[in-house]
Every structure is written in structure tokens, then in C-alpha cells.
């Protein structure tokens, strides 16, 4: 009797526990994850609001609509279109585990998708009962997310309600929202680029209606100081501008020029000479940009006229090739690593060119000249060339052997010198980077690969490409000499290659004339000096790009009794290397 009582108590206990945990003795019932009404409303408004915004973005793209107005709040961007309903882009980095509704483009049409997780099968097309895709358009159906009474996600599309399952195949529990939109950015024309949080990410670009922007590249708070009677160009970026008007202090003047694509230009401000009957020493130049529809954008630059004060670079060029008279010039500056450039318009006064060097671009990289007979040519300055405030003289002698040109030292010139006029600067040939490989590096990792495509005696670039292909690609480090050569970036150029034997011999002919002078030149351009007089073994040898056999490639000898000759080297041993590039 007592044992029967124990069994009965145990049975009642099991039933009680099953009740607490939502389970029955036989089978399972759904687990309930309650979501408060307030949270449910908040989450659904957010998620379905994102879906509605995505729909309008796709409709705007399909109908070639454009953004008419942009309103920016705290992490919220509202885009109003000409014909399409507005969209709201919320960027709050919300990233709870939740489903997303996205858009997938097939040919020229977009279709609704469901995004669950980030795996390879995360994104699937939403399909109807007949297995057809749901198109995204004005008349088409729009999916809506919902949260069930049990606290799991569901989706309704075309009046059909379906549960959403997580990557593990369970009903997707609602614990929060996930942002559909990752970022939004605007270019100079105010075109909007929207990136979504789908997997993979999607990018949508929306054009601006009547783009109209104006941005000065100079400070609008710092006073622009101009010597009396002088002109200073102030660069700007723009779109949609047809003309400018100016409101000026007394006896000041201003003019403007556009770049050819009208994406920028220069505002040229001229100060009083001091000889005027009435002038203002300081004030503000108000610049009014006007588009073809009469809309206006305003900007101001504080200015001051100071006699004797120089805040611009004034350059007189010397050693110009015979037959050239300079009419105009644009100065091109580079950042410290030559990865970015800034072009500045100059003002010509007599034989001098005036410009304001841009902040953050310390290298005077090159100048683009226009001659009196309207020919143009470019002069390339060495990486040590800067432009100082005040007057200075800079040589633009035509390039010769051992001149700096387009990233390196001129080793070969194809034309017969001397040349006159613009032709003196429009030569072609090959330059050598001032860099030397920092250590002796093998040609190839083993001795049983015959790179037959790298046997040209004249084309180092094609040889280098063949070697890189044989190595399996550019790799992650400069562990072989061809990989080192293609990583050279002298002067900002990215087309360096490992030279052939005849290019080494051309270099050696110049190097051997005066090794000290050549080494001084290398060092002045930021490179390393050659070690000579102490070199031994492979340290006196430099790899060419010429393959010879499975085990050997050609190398150039630059030191010792065999200096200036080409020999065979074993690929797996280390030699130094140089990098060349062609120029024109």
C-alpha cells in the first residue's frame, strides 16, 4: 500500500513539472516566449518600416526616380523623391538575432527575399503557393513581419501567414530588431549610396534631383591674407552650378573658372593695390553659386589685404627647353605616400606662377604647362621637391639620363637627344626605382620549375608577370624577387617589374662612370646606396627576370672582376634586385 502511494505521488509530481515547463507526457507543445504589447508594437513598426523603405528604394530605382530632398536627424535620414513615397533610413546598429526581408535583382527585376543568418544559404527568395517569386513594384504585394502569441516571428505575404524558422530549424524567437540598413553616404552631386545588412550586402544608388552643391577647399573661418594687388585662386568642388555672383569689400574683385567637367574650379580673389581712392583693407568675400533654376548657395571667406605679406608660393621656372614660352600652369601636389593628388590652378604674373600649396599635400609632384602656342606638357619633380611660401626659382630642364622622371632615375631614353620645344619633355624610355631589395631574395622557391614564359631578353614586364603566375600569384609578402619588384611604389606608380639583362647593363654603364655620384643620387631620392668594394658572393649579384632552366636564371654582376656581366644563378639562392618601369 505504501509503495502504491509513493508511485502516485511521483506521478503527480511529473505532471506538475510538465505543466510548469509547457510539456506533456506524450509529445511536446510550443514553448511560449511572451513579448509585451509595447515591445511588439515597437519592434514591428521598426522592422516593417524598414521593409516599406526598401520597397520605395527599389521602386525609385526601377522608375528612374531621383531624390528631391534630404533631411538628416540623429542616425536617421529621410529621402524625399520626386514621384515615389519618401523613405526613412535608420542607422542605429541594432543587431539582435532576427530575420530580415531583402531584395534580390534578377536581370532587371527585383524580388523579395528572406534573410536568416549569414551562411551560404542565408538568403532565399520568397515564393508563392505556385513557387513563383514575388516581384517588388508599386502594385506588387509587400511582406510584413509579425510576432505570434508565443513570441516567435512570422511573415504575411499575399494574405498567407507562415512561421519563420531560425538556422537550426526552430521557430524563430523574437528578442529584438535587426537593422536592415548599414550605411548611407553622399557624393559631391549628393547622390545617395545605401548599403543594407543583408547577406551578402546589397548596395543601392539613388541619384539626386537637380544636384546642386558647392564646397570650398579652403577654410571659411581662417582669414585669407593677400598681398596688395595680388590674386589668389581658391579651389572648390561643385555640381549643378551655372554661374557665380560675388559681394565684395570695396576695391576687391573676384572671378571664377570651372574645370572641364564642371565638377570644380577656382574662385580667383584679387586684393586692392592700395592706390585706389577708396578701399577696404579687410572684410568678407561672399560667394553666391547659382544653378540654372535660379537656386542659390552662399559661402563667405574672410579676407585681408596686407602690404608686403606673402602667403602664396611664387615660382619662376628656369632651364626651359628652347622654343617654349609658358602661358599657364597647373601644379599637382601629392600626399606623403603619393597615394592621393591635388591639382591647383595658378595665377601668372610676368614670368612667375603663383599658387597656394594645399595643406596635407607636401610634395610638389608635377606641373602641367600650357605653352603660348597651346601645346601642353608635364614636368615630373623628384620626391624631395616642395613648394615654399614666397618667391623661388625651380629648374625644369628637359630630362636626360640620370634625371628623375616618373618615379625613378632615367636609365634608357628611346629618342635621340637633344630635342627642342615640347618634344624635349615628351620622351619615352625606362626608369629605375631608387629602391634596392632590402635583402638577398631567391628567384624561385625550388629548382624544378622551368618558367618558359619568362625567357624574353627584352620584355621584363611580361617576364615578371609570368614569374608571378608561376609562383601562384602576388602572395602576401615580398619573399621572392619578382614579388618584391611588383610591390615597389616609387612616385606612386604601380607598374614596376624585374628588369632583363640588357636593362641591368644599361644601368651598370651609368653606375660605373661614377659610383659615388650614382649612390648620392639614389640616397637623395629616398633609396639605399649600393655597397661596393666590400661585396662578395651573392651580395654582388642582382637577379634579372630571365629564366634559363629548371634550376637557373640570369643574374647581373655589379662588383668584382666580373662586374658588368651577366651570369647564371641558382634560383633558390638569394640575390638582390632592382625594379624598372616604362614611361612615355
Coordinates of C-alpha atoms in Angstrom, one line a residue:
X1 CA 0.0 0.0 0.0
X2 CA 2.9 2.3 0.9
X3 CA 4.6 1.7 -2.4
X4 CA 1.4 2.5 -4.3
X5 CA 1.2 5.8 -2.5
X6 CA 4.8 6.6 -3.5
X7 CA 4.1 5.9 -7.1
X8 CA 1.0 8.1 -7.1
X9 CA 2.9 11.0 -5.6
X10 CA 5.7 10.6 -8.2
X11 CA 3.1 10.6 -11.0
X12 CA 1.5 13.8 -9.7
X13 CA 5.0 15.4 -9.4
X14 CA 5.8 14.6 -13.0
X15 CA 2.5 16.1 -14.2
X16 CA 3.2 19.3 -12.2
X17 CA 6.7 19.7 -13.7
X18 CA 5.3 19.1 -17.1
X19 CA 2.7 21.7 -16.6
X20 CA 5.4 24.3 -15.4
X21 CA 7.6 23.7 -18.5
X22 CA 4.8 23.6 -21.1
X23 CA 5.3 19.9 -21.7
X24 CA 3.0 16.8 -21.8
X25 CA 3.9 13.3 -21.1
X26 CA 3.4 12.4 -24.7
X27 CA 4.9 14.7 -27.4
X28 CA 5.8 18.4 -27.0
X29 CA 3.8 21.7 -27.0
X30 CA 5.2 25.0 -28.2
X31 CA 7.3 27.0 -25.8
X32 CA 5.9 30.4 -25.0
X33 CA 8.2 33.4 -25.1
X34 CA 6.0 36.3 -24.1
X35 CA 6.6 39.7 -25.7
X36 CA 4.9 42.7 -24.1
X37 CA 2.4 44.6 -26.3
X38 CA 4.6 47.7 -26.2
X39 CA 7.7 45.8 -27.4
X40 CA 5.7 44.0 -30.1
X41 CA 4.4 47.3 -31.5
X42 CA 7.9 49.0 -31.3
X43 CA 9.7 46.1 -33.0
X44 CA 7.1 45.6 -35.7
X45 CA 6.9 49.3 -36.5
X46 CA 10.7 49.3 -36.9
X47 CA 11.1 46.1 -39.0
X48 CA 8.1 46.7 -41.2
X49 CA 9.1 50.4 -41.6
X50 CA 12.4 49.2 -43.0
X51 CA 10.6 46.8 -45.4
X52 CA 8.4 49.7 -46.7
X53 CA 11.5 51.9 -47.1
X54 CA 13.3 49.2 -49.0
X55 CA 10.3 48.8 -51.3
X56 CA 10.2 52.5 -52.1
X57 CA 14.0 52.5 -52.7
X58 CA 13.6 49.7 -55.3
X59 CA 10.6 51.4 -56.9
X60 CA 12.6 54.6 -57.2
X61 CA 15.4 52.8 -58.9
X62 CA 13.1 50.9 -61.3
X63 CA 11.3 54.1 -62.3
X64 CA 14.5 56.1 -62.5
X65 CA 13.2 58.5 -59.9
X66 CA 15.5 60.9 -58.0
X67 CA 16.0 62.3 -54.5
X68 CA 14.5 65.7 -54.2
X69 CA 15.2 66.5 -50.6
X70 CA 17.5 65.0 -47.9
X71 CA 16.7 65.5 -44.1
X72 CA 19.2 64.3 -41.6
X73 CA 18.5 63.7 -37.9
X74 CA 20.1 61.6 -35.2
X75 CA 21.1 58.4 -37.1
X76 CA 18.0 59.0 -39.3
X77 CA 18.0 60.0 -42.9
X78 CA 14.8 60.9 -44.7
X79 CA 14.9 60.9 -48.5
X80 CA 12.0 62.5 -50.4
X81 CA 11.6 61.6 -54.1
X82 CA 10.1 63.4 -57.0
X83 CA 7.4 60.7 -57.6
X84 CA 8.0 57.9 -55.1
X85 CA 6.8 58.0 -51.5
X86 CA 9.6 59.0 -49.0
X87 CA 11.9 56.6 -47.2
X88 CA 13.4 56.7 -43.8
X89 CA 16.9 55.2 -43.3
X90 CA 17.6 54.4 -39.6
X91 CA 21.2 53.6 -38.7
X92 CA 21.3 52.5 -35.0
X93 CA 23.4 49.3 -35.3
X94 CA 20.6 47.2 -33.9
X95 CA 21.8 43.7 -34.4
X96 CA 19.6 41.3 -32.4
X97 CA 19.2 37.8 -33.9
X98 CA 16.2 38.4 -36.2
X99 CA 15.0 37.7 -39.7
X100 CA 15.4 40.3 -42.4
X101 CA 13.4 40.9 -45.6
X102 CA 15.6 41.9 -48.5
X103 CA 15.6 42.5 -52.3
X104 CA 17.4 40.4 -54.9
X105 CA 17.9 41.5 -58.5
X106 CA 17.4 39.0 -61.3
X107 CA 18.1 40.5 -64.8
X108 CA 16.4 43.9 -64.5
X109 CA 13.7 42.9 -61.9
X110 CA 13.8 42.8 -58.1
X111 CA 12.2 40.2 -55.9
X112 CA 11.5 39.8 -52.2
X113 CA 13.8 37.6 -50.2
X114 CA 14.1 36.3 -46.6
X115 CA 17.5 36.6 -44.9
X116 CA 18.1 34.2 -42.0
X117 CA 21.7 34.4 -40.6
X118 CA 24.9 34.8 -42.6
X119 CA 25.6 31.4 -44.1
X120 CA 25.9 30.5 -47.7
X121 CA 22.1 29.7 -47.8
X122 CA 21.1 32.6 -45.6
X123 CA 19.1 34.4 -48.4
X124 CA 16.2 32.7 -50.0
X125 CA 13.6 34.0 -52.4
X126 CA 10.0 34.3 -51.0
X127 CA 7.7 32.2 -53.1
X128 CA 4.0 31.8 -53.5
X129 CA 1.9 28.7 -53.5
X130 CA 2.8 28.1 -57.2
X131 CA 6.5 28.5 -56.4
X132 CA 6.7 31.9 -58.2
X133 CA 8.8 34.8 -56.9
X134 CA 7.2 37.9 -55.5
X135 CA 8.2 40.9 -57.6
X136 CA 8.9 44.3 -55.9
X137 CA 6.9 47.1 -57.6
X138 CA 4.2 49.6 -56.9
X139 CA 1.3 47.2 -57.5
X140 CA 3.0 44.1 -56.0
X141 CA 2.5 42.7 -52.5
X142 CA 4.7 43.8 -49.6
X143 CA 5.7 41.2 -47.0
X144 CA 5.0 42.1 -43.3
X145 CA 6.6 40.6 -40.3
X146 CA 4.5 39.8 -37.2
X147 CA 5.1 38.2 -33.8
X148 CA 2.9 35.3 -32.7
X149 CA 1.3 34.9 -29.3
X150 CA 4.1 32.5 -28.5
X151 CA 6.7 35.2 -29.2
X152 CA 8.1 33.9 -32.5
X153 CA 8.4 35.6 -35.8
X154 CA 6.0 35.1 -38.7
X155 CA 5.6 36.6 -42.1
X156 CA 2.5 37.5 -44.0
X157 CA 2.6 37.9 -47.8
X158 CA -0.3 37.8 -50.2
X159 CA -2.6 37.0 -47.2
X160 CA -0.6 33.9 -46.4
X161 CA 0.8 33.7 -42.9
X162 CA 3.9 31.5 -42.4
X163 CA 6.1 30.8 -39.4
X164 CA 9.8 31.8 -39.8
X165 CA 12.4 29.3 -38.7
X166 CA 15.9 30.1 -37.4
X167 CA 19.1 28.5 -38.9
X168 CA 18.6 25.5 -36.5
X169 CA 15.1 24.8 -37.9
X170 CA 13.3 26.0 -34.8
X171 CA 10.6 28.7 -34.8
X172 CA 12.4 32.0 -34.7
X173 CA 12.2 33.6 -31.3
X174 CA 11.6 37.4 -31.2
X175 CA 14.1 39.0 -28.9
X176 CA 14.7 42.3 -30.7
X177 CA 15.1 44.0 -34.0
X178 CA 17.9 43.9 -36.6
X179 CA 18.8 47.0 -38.7
X180 CA 18.1 46.5 -42.4
X181 CA 20.3 49.5 -43.4
X182 CA 24.0 49.6 -42.6
X183 CA 25.2 52.9 -44.1
X184 CA 24.2 55.8 -46.3
X185 CA 26.7 58.2 -48.0
X186 CA 26.6 61.1 -50.4
X187 CA 29.0 62.1 -53.2
X188 CA 29.7 65.6 -54.5
X189 CA 26.5 65.5 -56.5
X190 CA 24.5 64.4 -53.4
X191 CA 23.8 61.0 -55.0
X192 CA 22.9 58.6 -52.2
X193 CA 24.5 55.3 -51.8
X194 CA 22.7 52.9 -49.4
X195 CA 24.2 49.7 -48.1
X196 CA 22.0 47.1 -46.5
X197 CA 22.7 44.5 -43.8
X198 CA 21.6 41.6 -46.0
X199 CA 23.9 38.6 -46.6
X200 CA 25.6 39.4 -48.9
X201 CA 25.3 43.1 -48.5
X202 CA 23.4 45.0 -51.2
X203 CA 24.2 48.4 -52.5
X204 CA 21.6 50.8 -53.9
X205 CA 22.5 54.1 -55.6
X206 CA 19.8 56.9 -55.9
X207 CA 20.5 60.0 -58.0
X208 CA 19.9 63.5 -56.7
X209 CA 17.2 65.5 -58.4
X210 CA 18.8 68.6 -59.9
X211 CA 22.1 68.1 -57.9
X212 CA 23.4 71.4 -56.6
X213 CA 26.4 71.5 -54.3
X214 CA 29.2 73.9 -53.7
X215 CA 32.2 73.3 -51.3
X216 CA 35.3 75.4 -50.9
X217 CA 38.5 73.6 -50.3
X218 CA 39.9 76.5 -48.3
X219 CA 39.0 77.4 -44.7
X220 CA 35.9 79.6 -44.4
X221 CA 36.9 80.7 -40.8
X222 CA 40.6 81.5 -41.2
X223 CA 41.3 84.9 -42.8
X224 CA 42.8 84.7 -46.3
X225 CA 45.6 87.2 -46.3
X226 CA 46.6 88.6 -49.8
X227 CA 49.4 91.0 -50.6
X228 CA 48.1 94.2 -52.1
X229 CA 47.3 94.0 -55.8
X230 CA 47.7 90.2 -55.9
X231 CA 45.4 87.4 -56.9
X232 CA 44.9 84.1 -55.1
X233 CA 42.9 81.1 -56.5
X234 CA 40.7 79.2 -54.0
X235 CA 39.7 75.8 -55.3
X236 CA 36.2 74.4 -55.0
X237 CA 34.1 71.3 -55.7
X238 CA 30.7 71.7 -57.3
X239 CA 27.8 70.2 -59.1
X240 CA 24.9 71.9 -60.9
X241 CA 26.4 75.4 -60.8
X242 CA 25.9 77.6 -63.9
X243 CA 27.4 80.8 -62.6
X244 CA 28.7 82.8 -59.6
X245 CA 28.0 86.2 -58.2
X246 CA 30.1 88.0 -55.6
X247 CA 29.6 90.5 -52.8
X248 CA 32.9 92.1 -52.2
X249 CA 34.7 94.7 -49.9
X250 CA 35.4 98.0 -51.7
X251 CA 38.0 97.7 -54.4
X252 CA 38.3 94.0 -54.2
X253 CA 37.5 91.8 -57.2
X254 CA 36.7 88.2 -57.9
X255 CA 36.3 85.9 -60.9
X256 CA 36.0 82.2 -61.4
X257 CA 36.9 79.3 -63.7
X258 CA 35.4 75.8 -64.0
X259 CA 37.2 72.5 -64.7
X260 CA 36.2 70.9 -68.0
X261 CA 33.7 68.6 -66.3
X262 CA 32.3 71.5 -64.1
X263 CA 32.9 69.3 -61.0
X264 CA 35.1 72.0 -59.6
X265 CA 37.2 75.0 -60.3
X266 CA 38.8 78.1 -58.8
X267 CA 37.5 81.3 -57.3
X268 CA 40.1 83.9 -58.1
X269 CA 40.2 86.7 -55.5
X270 CA 42.2 89.9 -56.1
X271 CA 43.0 92.4 -53.4
X272 CA 43.2 96.2 -53.8
X273 CA 46.5 97.8 -54.8
X274 CA 46.3 100.5 -52.2
X275 CA 46.3 103.1 -54.9
X276 CA 42.5 103.3 -55.1
X277 CA 40.7 106.4 -53.8
X278 CA 38.6 104.2 -51.6
X279 CA 39.2 100.7 -50.5
X280 CA 38.6 98.3 -47.6
X281 CA 41.6 96.7 -46.0
X282 CA 39.6 93.7 -44.8
X283 CA 36.2 92.2 -44.9
X284 CA 34.5 89.1 -46.4
X285 CA 34.1 87.9 -49.9
X286 CA 30.6 86.4 -50.3
X287 CA 30.4 83.8 -53.0
X288 CA 26.9 83.1 -54.4
X289 CA 26.6 79.9 -56.5
X290 CA 23.6 79.9 -58.9
X291 CA 22.1 76.9 -60.8
X292 CA 20.1 77.0 -64.0
X293 CA 16.8 77.2 -62.0
X294 CA 17.9 80.3 -60.1
X295 CA 18.6 78.5 -56.8
X296 CA 21.4 79.9 -54.8
X297 CA 24.1 78.7 -52.3
X298 CA 26.1 81.2 -50.3
X299 CA 29.6 80.9 -48.7
X300 CA 31.9 83.5 -47.2
X301 CA 35.7 83.8 -47.0
X302 CA 37.2 86.4 -44.6
X303 CA 39.9 88.3 -46.4
X304 CA 42.6 90.9 -45.5
X305 CA 44.9 92.9 -47.7
X306 CA 48.4 93.2 -46.2
X307 CA 51.1 95.1 -48.0
X308 CA 54.3 93.1 -48.1
X309 CA 52.7 89.9 -46.6
X310 CA 53.2 86.9 -48.8
X311 CA 51.1 83.8 -48.2
X312 CA 51.5 82.1 -51.6
X313 CA 54.2 80.4 -53.5
X314 CA 55.6 82.4 -56.4
X315 CA 57.7 80.3 -58.8
X316 CA 59.9 81.3 -61.7
X317 CA 60.9 78.3 -63.9
X318 CA 64.4 78.2 -65.4
X319 CA 66.3 76.0 -67.8
X320 CA 63.2 75.6 -70.1
X321 CA 63.8 73.8 -73.4
X322 CA 64.4 76.0 -76.4
X323 CA 61.4 77.2 -78.3
X324 CA 59.0 77.2 -75.4
X325 CA 57.1 80.2 -73.9
X326 CA 55.0 79.3 -70.9
X327 CA 51.4 80.6 -70.8
X328 CA 49.8 78.8 -68.0
X329 CA 50.4 76.0 -65.4
X330 CA 48.6 73.7 -63.0
X331 CA 50.5 72.5 -60.0
X332 CA 49.9 68.9 -58.9
X333 CA 50.7 68.1 -55.2
X334 CA 50.9 64.6 -53.6
X335 CA 50.5 63.4 -50.1
X336 CA 53.4 61.8 -48.3
X337 CA 52.9 58.4 -49.8
X338 CA 51.9 59.5 -53.3
X339 CA 48.5 57.8 -53.0
X340 CA 46.5 61.0 -53.4
X341 CA 46.9 64.1 -55.5
X342 CA 45.5 67.6 -55.5
X343 CA 45.7 69.9 -58.6
X344 CA 45.9 73.6 -58.0
X345 CA 45.3 76.4 -60.6
X346 CA 48.0 79.1 -60.7
X347 CA 48.0 82.8 -61.5
X348 CA 50.6 84.0 -63.9
X349 CA 52.2 87.4 -63.3
X350 CA 55.0 88.3 -65.7
X351 CA 57.2 85.1 -65.7
X352 CA 56.1 83.9 -62.3
X353 CA 53.3 81.5 -61.4
X354 CA 51.5 81.9 -58.0
X355 CA 49.6 79.3 -56.1
X356 CA 48.6 78.3 -52.6
X357 CA 50.1 74.9 -51.7
X358 CA 47.3 72.7 -50.2
X359 CA 47.5 71.5 -46.6
X360 CA 48.3 67.8 -46.3
X361 CA 49.9 67.5 -49.7
X362 CA 53.6 68.3 -49.0
X363 CA 55.1 67.0 -52.3
X364 CA 55.3 69.2 -55.4
X365 CA 54.7 66.2 -57.6
X366 CA 54.5 67.7 -61.1
X367 CA 53.4 70.7 -63.2
X368 CA 51.2 70.7 -66.3
X369 CA 52.3 73.5 -68.5
X370 CA 50.5 75.2 -71.4
X371 CA 52.6 77.0 -74.0
X372 CA 51.9 80.2 -75.9
X373 CA 51.1 78.1 -79.0
X374 CA 48.6 76.0 -76.8
X375 CA 50.7 72.8 -76.6
X376 CA 50.9 71.1 -73.2
X377 CA 53.5 69.0 -71.4
X378 CA 54.0 67.7 -68.0
X379 CA 57.2 68.0 -65.9
X380 CA 57.8 65.5 -63.1
X381 CA 59.7 66.6 -60.0
X382 CA 61.7 64.4 -57.7
X383 CA 60.1 63.3 -54.4
X384 CA 62.2 65.8 -52.5
X385 CA 60.7 68.8 -54.3
X386 CA 58.5 71.1 -52.2
X387 CA 56.9 74.4 -52.8
X388 CA 57.7 77.1 -50.2
X389 CA 55.7 80.2 -49.4
X390 CA 57.3 83.2 -51.1
X391 CA 59.4 83.6 -54.3
X392 CA 61.6 80.8 -55.5
X393 CA 63.3 79.5 -58.7
X394 CA 62.9 75.9 -59.9
X395 CA 64.6 74.3 -62.8
X396 CA 62.6 72.4 -65.4
X397 CA 65.5 71.3 -67.5
X398 CA 64.4 68.6 -70.0
X399 CA 65.0 65.1 -68.7
X400 CA 68.3 63.3 -69.5
X401 CA 70.0 60.1 -68.4
X402 CA 70.2 60.1 -64.6
X403 CA 67.4 62.7 -64.3
X404 CA 64.4 61.9 -62.0
X405 CA 61.3 61.2 -64.1
X406 CA 58.0 59.4 -63.4
X407 CA 59.1 57.7 -60.2
X408 CA 62.7 56.8 -60.8
X409 CA 66.1 57.5 -62.4
X410 CA 66.2 57.7 -66.2
X411 CA 68.3 54.8 -67.4
X412 CA 67.1 54.5 -71.1
X413 CA 65.8 57.2 -73.4
X414 CA 64.4 56.0 -76.7
X415 CA 64.7 59.3 -78.5
X416 CA 67.9 60.9 -79.9
X417 CA 68.8 63.9 -77.8
X418 CA 68.8 66.9 -77.7
X419 CA 65.2 67.8 -78.6
X420 CA 63.6 71.2 -78.6
X421 CA 60.2 72.6 -77.7
X422 CA 57.5 70.4 -76.1
X423 CA 59.1 67.3 -77.6
X424 CA 62.0 67.7 -75.2
X425 CA 59.6 66.7 -72.3
X426 CA 57.6 64.1 -74.2
X427 CA 60.3 61.4 -74.3
X428 CA 59.8 57.7 -73.7
X429 CA 62.1 55.2 -72.1
X430 CA 62.7 53.3 -68.8
X431 CA 63.4 54.4 -65.3
X432 CA 64.9 52.6 -62.3
X433 CA 63.4 52.9 -58.9
X434 CA 65.8 54.3 -56.3
X435 CA 64.9 51.3 -54.1
X436 CA 67.0 48.2 -53.8
X437 CA 65.6 45.0 -52.4
X438 CA 66.3 45.2 -48.7
X439 CA 68.0 41.8 -48.7
X440 CA 69.1 38.9 -50.9
X441 CA 66.0 37.0 -52.0
X442 CA 65.6 33.8 -54.0
X443 CA 64.3 33.8 -57.6
X444 CA 62.1 30.8 -57.0
X445 CA 61.4 28.5 -54.0
X446 CA 62.7 25.4 -55.7
X447 CA 64.8 24.2 -58.6
X448 CA 62.5 22.2 -60.6
X449 CA 60.2 24.7 -62.3
X450 CA 61.1 25.9 -65.8
X451 CA 59.2 29.2 -66.3
X452 CA 59.4 29.1 -70.0
X453 CA 57.1 32.2 -70.4
X454 CA 59.8 34.3 -68.7
X455 CA 62.6 33.9 -71.2
X456 CA 62.3 37.2 -73.1
X457 CA 65.5 39.2 -73.3
X458 CA 63.7 42.5 -73.9
X459 CA 60.4 42.5 -72.0
X460 CA 61.0 42.4 -68.3
X461 CA 57.3 43.3 -67.6
X462 CA 56.0 40.1 -69.3
X463 CA 58.7 38.0 -67.7
X464 CA 57.7 39.3 -64.3
X465 CA 54.1 38.6 -64.9
X466 CA 55.0 35.0 -65.9
X467 CA 57.1 34.5 -62.8
X468 CA 54.3 35.8 -60.6
X469 CA 51.8 33.4 -62.2
X470 CA 54.2 30.5 -61.8
X471 CA 54.5 31.5 -58.1
X472 CA 50.8 31.2 -57.8
X473 CA 50.1 34.9 -57.6
X474 CA 51.3 38.0 -55.8
X475 CA 51.3 36.3 -52.4
X476 CA 51.2 38.1 -49.1
X477 CA 54.9 39.1 -48.8
X478 CA 58.0 40.0 -50.8
X479 CA 59.5 36.6 -50.3
X480 CA 60.8 36.1 -53.9
X481 CA 62.4 38.8 -56.0
X482 CA 59.6 39.2 -58.6
X483 CA 57.1 39.7 -55.7
X484 CA 59.4 42.3 -54.3
X485 CA 59.6 44.2 -57.6
X486 CA 55.8 44.4 -58.2
X487 CA 55.4 45.8 -54.7
X488 CA 57.6 48.9 -55.4
X489 CA 55.6 52.1 -55.4
X490 CA 58.2 54.8 -56.2
X491 CA 56.5 58.0 -57.2
X492 CA 53.1 56.4 -56.7
X493 CA 53.4 54.2 -59.7
X494 CA 52.3 50.5 -59.5
X495 CA 53.7 49.1 -62.8
X496 CA 57.3 48.2 -61.7
X497 CA 58.9 45.0 -62.9
X498 CA 62.1 42.9 -62.5
X499 CA 64.4 44.0 -65.4
X500 CA 66.0 41.9 -68.1
X501 CA 69.8 41.6 -68.5
X502 CA 70.2 44.4 -71.1
X503 CA 68.4 46.9 -68.7
X504 CA 70.9 45.9 -66.0
X505 CA 73.8 46.5 -68.4
X506 CA 72.3 50.0 -69.2
X507 CA 72.2 50.8 -65.5
X508 CA 75.7 49.5 -64.9
X509 CA 77.1 51.6 -67.8
X510 CA 75.8 54.7 -65.9
X511 CA 76.6 53.4 -62.4
X512 CA 80.2 52.5 -63.2
X513 CA 81.0 56.0 -64.5
X514 CA 80.9 57.5 -61.0
X515 CA 79.6 55.2 -58.3
X516 CA 79.7 57.9 -55.6
X517 CA 77.6 60.3 -57.7
X518 CA 75.1 57.5 -58.5
X519 CA 74.9 56.5 -54.9
X520 CA 74.4 60.1 -53.8
X521 CA 71.5 60.3 -56.4
X522 CA 69.9 57.1 -55.1
X523 CA 70.1 58.4 -51.5
X524 CA 68.7 61.8 -52.4
X525 CA 65.6 60.2 -53.9
X526 CA 65.0 58.2 -50.7
X527 CA 66.7 55.0 -51.8
X528 CA 69.6 53.0 -50.5
X529 CA 73.3 53.2 -51.5
X530 CA 74.9 50.3 -53.3
X531 CA 77.5 48.5 -51.3
X532 CA 80.6 48.3 -53.4
X533 CA 84.3 47.5 -52.6
X534 CA 83.0 45.1 -49.9
X535 CA 80.6 42.9 -51.9
X536 CA 81.1 39.2 -52.0
X537 CA 79.3 36.1 -53.1
X538 CA 75.6 36.6 -54.0
X539 CA 75.7 40.1 -52.4
X540 CA 77.4 41.4 -55.6
X541 CA 74.7 39.8 -57.8
X542 CA 71.3 41.1 -58.9
X543 CA 68.5 38.9 -60.3
X544 CA 67.2 39.5 -63.8
X545 CA 63.7 38.3 -64.8
X546 CA 65.1 36.0 -67.4
X547 CA 64.5 32.3 -66.8
X548 CA 67.2 29.9 -68.1
X549 CA 66.3 26.4 -67.0
X550 CA 64.6 24.4 -64.2
X551 CA 67.3 25.4 -61.8
X552 CA 68.8 28.6 -63.1
X553 CA 68.0 32.2 -64.0
X554 CA 70.2 35.1 -65.3
X555 CA 71.8 37.5 -62.8
X556 CA 73.8 40.7 -63.3
X557 CA 77.1 41.1 -61.6
X558 CA 77.9 44.6 -60.4
X559 CA 81.0 44.1 -58.3
X560 CA 84.3 42.3 -58.6
X561 CA 86.3 41.3 -61.7
X562 CA 83.2 40.2 -63.5
X563 CA 81.3 43.4 -62.8
X564 CA 79.1 44.5 -65.7
X565 CA 78.5 40.9 -67.0
X566 CA 75.6 38.5 -67.0
X567 CA 75.9 35.1 -65.4
X568 CA 73.8 32.1 -64.4
X569 CA 72.5 31.9 -60.9
X570 CA 70.8 29.1 -59.0
X571 CA 67.1 30.1 -58.4
X572 CA 66.9 29.0 -54.8
X573 CA 69.8 31.2 -53.7
X574 CA 69.4 34.8 -52.7
X575 CA 70.5 37.8 -54.8
X576 CA 69.5 41.5 -54.7
X577 CA 67.1 43.1 -57.2
X578 CA 66.2 46.4 -58.9
X579 CA 62.8 47.5 -60.3
X580 CA 62.2 49.2 -63.6
X581 CA 59.2 50.7 -65.3
X582 CA 58.5 52.1 -68.8
X583 CA 57.5 55.7 -69.2
X584 CA 56.2 57.8 -72.0

